[in-house]
mmCIF file of C-alpha atoms in Angstrom:
data_model
loop_
_atom_site.group_PDB
_atom_site.id
_atom_site.type_symbol
_atom_site.label_atom_id
_atom_site.label_comp_id
_atom_site.label_asym_id
_atom_site.label_seq_id
_atom_site.Cartn_x
_atom_site.Cartn_y
_atom_site.Cartn_z
ATOM 1 C CA GLN E 1 0.000 0.000 0.000
ATOM 2 C CA LYS E 2 1.357 3.403 -0.972
ATOM 3 C CA GLU E 3 1.553 6.054 1.728
ATOM 4 C CA VAL E 4 -0.739 8.370 -0.234
ATOM 5 C CA GLU E 5 -3.532 7.171 -2.495
ATOM 6 C CA GLN E 6 -5.200 9.408 -5.038
ATOM 7 C CA ASP E 7 -7.586 8.458 -7.827
ATOM 8 C CA PRO E 8 -5.862 9.506 -11.061
ATOM 9 C CA GLY E 9 -9.138 10.082 -12.917
ATOM 10 C CA PRO E 10 -9.472 11.518 -15.460
ATOM 11 C CA LEU E 11 -12.312 13.647 -14.162
ATOM 12 C CA SER E 12 -14.383 15.658 -16.622
ATOM 13 C CA VAL E 13 -16.960 18.214 -15.459
ATOM 14 C CA PRO E 14 -18.999 20.994 -17.094
ATOM 15 C CA GLU E 15 -18.055 24.614 -16.457
ATOM 16 C CA GLY E 16 -19.610 25.904 -13.235
ATOM 17 C CA ALA E 17 -19.715 22.507 -11.519
ATOM 18 C CA ILE E 18 -18.420 21.833 -8.024
ATOM 19 C CA VAL E 19 -15.394 19.567 -8.122
ATOM 20 C CA SER E 20 -14.315 17.274 -5.291
ATOM 21 C CA LEU E 21 -10.792 15.846 -5.281
ATOM 22 C CA ASN E 22 -9.613 13.462 -2.580
ATOM 23 C CA CYS E 23 -6.636 11.659 -1.120
ATOM 24 C CA THR E 24 -6.244 9.076 1.595
ATOM 25 C CA TYR E 25 -3.060 8.386 3.477
ATOM 26 C CA SER E 26 -1.704 5.793 5.866
ATOM 27 C CA ASN E 27 1.048 7.591 7.803
ATOM 28 C CA SER E 28 -0.466 9.185 10.889
ATOM 29 C CA ALA E 29 2.685 11.324 11.295
ATOM 30 C CA PHE E 30 1.610 13.628 8.461
ATOM 31 C CA GLN E 31 0.622 17.040 9.844
ATOM 32 C CA TYR E 32 0.788 19.381 6.848
ATOM 33 C CA PHE E 33 -1.290 18.763 3.773
ATOM 34 C CA MET E 34 -0.803 20.542 0.481
ATOM 35 C CA TRP E 35 -2.548 20.711 -2.856
ATOM 36 C CA TYR E 36 -0.415 21.396 -5.885
ATOM 37 C CA ARG E 37 -1.730 22.198 -9.356
ATOM 38 C CA GLN E 38 0.217 21.067 -12.401
ATOM 39 C CA TYR E 39 -0.651 22.281 -15.875
ATOM 40 C CA SER E 40 0.346 20.131 -18.811
ATOM 41 C CA ARG E 41 4.122 20.091 -19.364
ATOM 42 C CA LYS E 42 4.695 22.469 -16.435
ATOM 43 C CA GLY E 43 6.030 22.037 -12.920
ATOM 44 C CA PRO E 44 3.649 21.778 -9.958
ATOM 45 C CA GLU E 45 2.717 24.973 -8.111
ATOM 46 C CA LEU E 46 1.390 25.195 -4.576
ATOM 47 C CA LEU E 47 -2.328 25.949 -4.461
ATOM 48 C CA MET E 48 -3.098 25.604 -0.748
ATOM 49 C CA TYR E 49 -1.801 24.070 2.422
ATOM 50 C CA THR E 50 -3.589 23.054 5.625
ATOM 51 C CA TYR E 51 -2.198 22.224 9.015
ATOM 52 C CA SER E 52 -3.747 19.313 10.924
ATOM 53 C CA SER E 53 -7.522 18.855 10.756
ATOM 54 C CA GLY E 54 -10.022 21.421 9.611
ATOM 55 C CA ASN E 55 -11.021 23.538 6.663
ATOM 56 C CA LYS E 56 -9.295 26.315 4.799
ATOM 57 C CA GLU E 57 -10.883 28.487 2.153
ATOM 58 C CA ASP E 58 -9.225 30.584 -0.541
ATOM 59 C CA GLY E 59 -11.554 32.071 -3.110
ATOM 60 C CA ARG E 60 -13.218 29.253 -5.032
ATOM 61 C CA PHE E 61 -11.017 26.629 -3.370
ATOM 62 C CA THR E 62 -11.623 24.860 -0.043
ATOM 63 C CA ALA E 63 -9.256 22.333 1.479
ATOM 64 C CA GLN E 64 -10.465 19.910 4.130
ATOM 65 C CA VAL E 65 -8.506 17.557 6.334
ATOM 66 C CA ASP E 66 -9.981 14.773 8.463
ATOM 67 C CA LYS E 67 -7.065 13.264 10.331
ATOM 68 C CA SER E 68 -9.244 10.744 12.138
ATOM 69 C CA SER E 69 -10.128 9.217 8.763
ATOM 70 C CA LYS E 70 -6.781 10.024 7.146
ATOM 71 C CA TYR E 71 -8.689 11.713 4.343
ATOM 72 C CA ILE E 72 -8.161 15.072 2.654
ATOM 73 C CA SER E 73 -10.245 16.876 0.075
ATOM 74 C CA LEU E 74 -10.046 19.840 -2.249
ATOM 75 C CA PHE E 75 -13.278 21.436 -3.420
ATOM 76 C CA ILE E 76 -13.440 23.784 -6.385
ATOM 77 C CA ARG E 77 -16.581 25.889 -6.714
ATOM 78 C CA ASP E 78 -17.795 27.411 -9.973
ATOM 79 C CA SER E 79 -15.138 25.484 -11.892
ATOM 80 C CA GLN E 80 -13.601 27.211 -14.906
ATOM 81 C CA PRO E 81 -11.875 25.832 -18.021
ATOM 82 C CA SER E 82 -8.680 27.422 -16.663
ATOM 83 C CA ASP E 83 -8.906 24.992 -13.714
ATOM 84 C CA SER E 84 -8.173 22.123 -16.124
ATOM 85 C CA ALA E 85 -4.948 20.624 -14.780
ATOM 86 C CA THR E 86 -3.630 17.757 -12.700
ATOM 87 C CA TYR E 87 -4.140 18.237 -8.965
ATOM 88 C CA LEU E 88 -1.594 16.603 -6.678
ATOM 89 C CA CYS E 89 -2.013 16.167 -2.954
ATOM 90 C CA ALA E 90 1.193 16.205 -0.919
ATOM 91 C CA MET E 91 2.048 15.747 2.748
ATOM 92 C CA ILE E 92 4.851 16.259 5.244
ATOM 93 C CA PRO E 93 5.101 15.240 8.896
ATOM 94 C CA TYR E 94 6.244 18.662 10.137
ATOM 95 C CA SER E 95 7.380 22.053 8.975
ATOM 96 C CA GLY E 96 10.822 23.567 9.342
ATOM 97 C CA ALA E 97 14.266 22.155 8.696
ATOM 98 C CA GLY E 98 14.119 18.705 7.195
ATOM 99 C CA SER E 99 10.560 18.976 5.981
ATOM 100 C CA TYR E 100 11.536 18.909 2.334
ATOM 101 C CA GLN E 101 10.533 15.358 1.470
ATOM 102 C CA LEU E 102 7.035 15.869 0.238
ATOM 103 C CA THR E 103 5.070 12.663 -0.280
ATOM 104 C CA PHE E 104 2.820 13.143 -3.278
ATOM 105 C CA GLY E 105 -0.263 11.350 -4.517
ATOM 106 C CA LYS E 106 -0.442 10.277 -8.160
ATOM 107 C CA GLY E 107 -2.475 13.330 -9.103
ATOM 108 C CA THR E 108 -6.011 13.626 -10.494
ATOM 109 C CA LYS E 109 -6.360 14.959 -14.025
ATOM 110 C CA LEU E 110 -9.283 17.397 -14.206
ATOM 111 C CA SER E 111 -10.903 18.742 -17.353
ATOM 112 C CA VAL E 112 -13.519 21.502 -17.114
ATOM 113 C CA ILE E 113 -15.578 21.590 -20.288
ATOM 114 C CA PRO E 114 -16.943 24.990 -21.435
ATOM 115 C CA GLY J 1 11.431 37.713 -10.880
ATOM 116 C CA ALA J 2 12.653 34.665 -12.736
ATOM 117 C CA GLY J 3 11.512 31.263 -11.600
ATOM 118 C CA VAL J 4 13.426 28.003 -11.459
ATOM 119 C CA SER J 5 15.029 27.336 -14.813
ATOM 120 C CA GLN J 6 15.782 23.827 -16.070
ATOM 121 C CA THR J 7 17.680 22.776 -19.158
ATOM 122 C CA PRO J 8 17.279 20.958 -21.410
ATOM 123 C CA SER J 9 13.493 20.861 -21.459
ATOM 124 C CA ASN J 10 13.656 17.631 -23.440
ATOM 125 C CA LYS J 11 16.449 15.111 -23.743
ATOM 126 C CA VAL J 12 16.365 11.952 -25.832
ATOM 127 C CA THR J 13 19.272 9.592 -25.396
ATOM 128 C CA GLU J 14 20.210 6.003 -26.029
ATOM 129 C CA LYS J 15 20.498 3.316 -23.425
ATOM 130 C CA GLY J 16 23.935 3.331 -21.835
ATOM 131 C CA LYS J 17 24.683 7.007 -22.483
ATOM 132 C CA TYR J 18 25.555 9.687 -19.924
ATOM 133 C CA VAL J 19 23.163 12.563 -19.276
ATOM 134 C CA GLU J 20 23.405 15.860 -17.404
ATOM 135 C CA LEU J 21 20.375 17.912 -16.399
ATOM 136 C CA ARG J 22 20.826 21.456 -15.157
ATOM 137 C CA CYS J 23 18.840 23.513 -12.665
ATOM 138 C CA ASP J 24 19.136 27.218 -11.956
ATOM 139 C CA PRO J 25 17.134 28.016 -8.793
ATOM 140 C CA ILE J 26 15.404 31.227 -7.842
ATOM 141 C CA SER J 27 17.999 33.808 -6.840
ATOM 142 C CA GLY J 28 18.589 33.798 -3.106
ATOM 143 C CA HIS J 29 17.047 30.385 -2.490
ATOM 144 C CA THR J 30 19.487 28.319 -0.471
ATOM 145 C CA ALA J 31 17.593 25.035 -0.587
ATOM 146 C CA LEU J 32 17.415 23.022 -3.809
ATOM 147 C CA TYR J 33 15.643 19.749 -4.487
ATOM 148 C CA TRP J 34 15.447 17.213 -7.275
ATOM 149 C CA TYR J 35 12.323 15.137 -7.757
ATOM 150 C CA ARG J 36 11.478 12.579 -10.434
ATOM 151 C CA GLN J 37 7.994 12.226 -11.900
ATOM 152 C CA SER J 38 7.186 9.148 -13.955
ATOM 153 C CA LEU J 39 4.212 9.162 -16.295
ATOM 154 C CA GLY J 40 0.958 9.045 -14.340
ATOM 155 C CA GLN J 41 2.709 9.337 -10.983
ATOM 156 C CA GLY J 42 3.365 12.072 -8.473
ATOM 157 C CA PRO J 43 6.861 13.505 -8.014
ATOM 158 C CA GLU J 44 9.254 11.402 -5.923
ATOM 159 C CA PHE J 45 12.094 12.888 -3.899
ATOM 160 C CA LEU J 46 15.648 12.286 -5.105
ATOM 161 C CA ILE J 47 18.043 14.662 -3.330
ATOM 162 C CA TYR J 48 18.137 17.852 -1.296
ATOM 163 C CA PHE J 49 20.871 20.484 -1.101
ATOM 164 C CA GLN J 50 21.247 23.108 1.564
ATOM 165 C CA GLY J 51 23.892 25.411 0.159
ATOM 166 C CA THR J 52 26.650 23.448 -1.558
ATOM 167 C CA GLY J 53 26.269 20.154 0.243
ATOM 168 C CA ALA J 54 23.868 17.332 -0.347
ATOM 169 C CA ALA J 55 22.013 17.232 2.950
ATOM 170 C CA ASP J 56 19.983 14.180 1.979
ATOM 171 C CA ASP J 57 20.505 11.956 -1.055
ATOM 172 C CA SER J 58 18.425 9.083 0.233
ATOM 173 C CA GLY J 59 16.039 9.236 -2.714
ATOM 174 C CA LEU J 60 18.639 8.574 -5.396
ATOM 175 C CA PRO J 61 17.697 5.160 -6.813
ATOM 176 C CA ASN J 62 21.238 3.808 -7.280
ATOM 177 C CA ASP J 63 24.840 4.871 -7.778
ATOM 178 C CA ARG J 64 24.286 5.750 -11.431
ATOM 179 C CA PHE J 65 22.649 8.941 -10.193
ATOM 180 C CA PHE J 66 24.683 11.803 -8.791
ATOM 181 C CA ALA J 67 24.061 15.506 -8.274
ATOM 182 C CA VAL J 68 26.277 18.471 -7.503
ATOM 183 C CA ARG J 69 25.847 22.085 -6.537
ATOM 184 C CA PRO J 70 29.423 23.364 -6.358
ATOM 185 C CA GLU J 71 28.752 27.058 -5.724
ATOM 186 C CA GLY J 72 25.485 26.808 -3.880
ATOM 187 C CA SER J 73 23.380 27.990 -6.797
ATOM 188 C CA VAL J 74 23.181 25.995 -10.033
ATOM 189 C CA SER J 75 22.833 22.236 -9.670
ATOM 190 C CA THR J 76 23.480 19.433 -12.120
ATOM 191 C CA LEU J 77 21.884 15.994 -11.941
ATOM 192 C CA LYS J 78 24.089 13.403 -13.608
ATOM 193 C CA ILE J 79 22.930 10.001 -14.767
ATOM 194 C CA GLN J 80 25.444 7.412 -15.940
ATOM 195 C CA ARG J 81 24.743 4.376 -18.109
ATOM 196 C CA THR J 82 21.137 5.411 -18.643
ATOM 197 C CA GLU J 83 18.445 2.732 -18.696
ATOM 198 C CA ARG J 84 14.986 2.800 -20.243
ATOM 199 C CA GLY J 85 13.508 2.884 -16.737
ATOM 200 C CA ASP J 86 15.181 6.243 -16.158
ATOM 201 C CA SER J 87 12.734 7.833 -18.601
ATOM 202 C CA ALA J 88 10.759 10.405 -16.624
ATOM 203 C CA MET J 89 10.315 14.108 -15.958
ATOM 204 C CA TYR J 90 13.079 15.368 -13.686
ATOM 205 C CA LEU J 91 11.855 18.301 -11.638
ATOM 206 C CA CYS J 92 14.031 20.755 -9.791
ATOM 207 C CA ALA J 93 12.634 22.929 -7.028
ATOM 208 C CA SER J 94 14.003 25.555 -4.683
ATOM 209 C CA SER J 95 12.904 27.262 -1.502
ATOM 210 C CA PRO J 96 14.241 30.175 0.558
ATOM 211 C CA SER J 97 15.559 27.770 3.185
ATOM 212 C CA ALA J 98 14.898 24.292 4.452
ATOM 213 C CA GLY J 99 12.430 25.810 6.879
ATOM 214 C CA MET J 100 9.997 27.022 4.272
ATOM 215 C CA ASN J 101 8.157 30.270 4.789
ATOM 216 C CA THR J 102 4.987 28.473 3.768
ATOM 217 C CA PRO J 103 5.005 24.830 4.928
ATOM 218 C CA GLY J 104 5.453 22.449 2.048
ATOM 219 C CA GLU J 105 5.994 25.190 -0.515
ATOM 220 C CA LEU J 106 8.527 24.272 -3.126
ATOM 221 C CA PHE J 107 8.990 26.365 -6.258
ATOM 222 C CA PHE J 108 9.272 23.934 -9.132
ATOM 223 C CA GLY J 109 10.783 24.428 -12.543
ATOM 224 C CA GLU J 110 9.119 23.154 -15.709
ATOM 225 C CA GLY J 111 11.205 20.012 -15.655
ATOM 226 C CA SER J 112 13.521 18.161 -17.981
ATOM 227 C CA ARG J 113 11.792 15.333 -19.788
ATOM 228 C CA LEU J 114 14.251 12.478 -20.283
ATOM 229 C CA THR J 115 13.551 9.702 -22.769
ATOM 230 C CA VAL J 116 15.929 6.769 -22.927
ATOM 231 C CA LEU J 117 15.538 4.705 -26.087
#
């Protein structure tokens, strides 16, 4: 079993839909949870991070962490064609020196159809 | 300002050849990382530099892989006797320091896509 599991999709939704992307993980030491967005043939860029359990909202994006279930989600409201990309979840056990080994999921490829 | 720059963007080579991939991090970033992303997979950690030294090379798959950062800025990932299984996107990332200002935030380049025939 991989440390981080993520359904690779692909996921195709109409413009304006609410998108739900998810990851599960097995290592209870993970404390920081990130979502990266990767456009085709580009490097990943950090979208959001969350510490421990709870919700975090940034514009149309909401990240949720449920540590008791070892389950994290990213919700995208009013999805736009420009949101079409691969979304990667990533995790680290702590922040600060030594926290550079991000453990990534496989990524979910999202297409938002106009 | 300029982001992380990686060259070449694409490299096609034959099995058994030697390859060098270059990374120029964001100016002022002391921490530099190499990750490898195979098709349909997430990036996997290879090596981390803090300044000139390799602080952690535990992700390098075998001794055919080596990386240097002689002056604490530009880094080169070197792969000897390439194998078809080495085909992947090699991503370089940098951050202001190992203790990132934003937890988990690495600034990635666009990658070097390596194809070994």
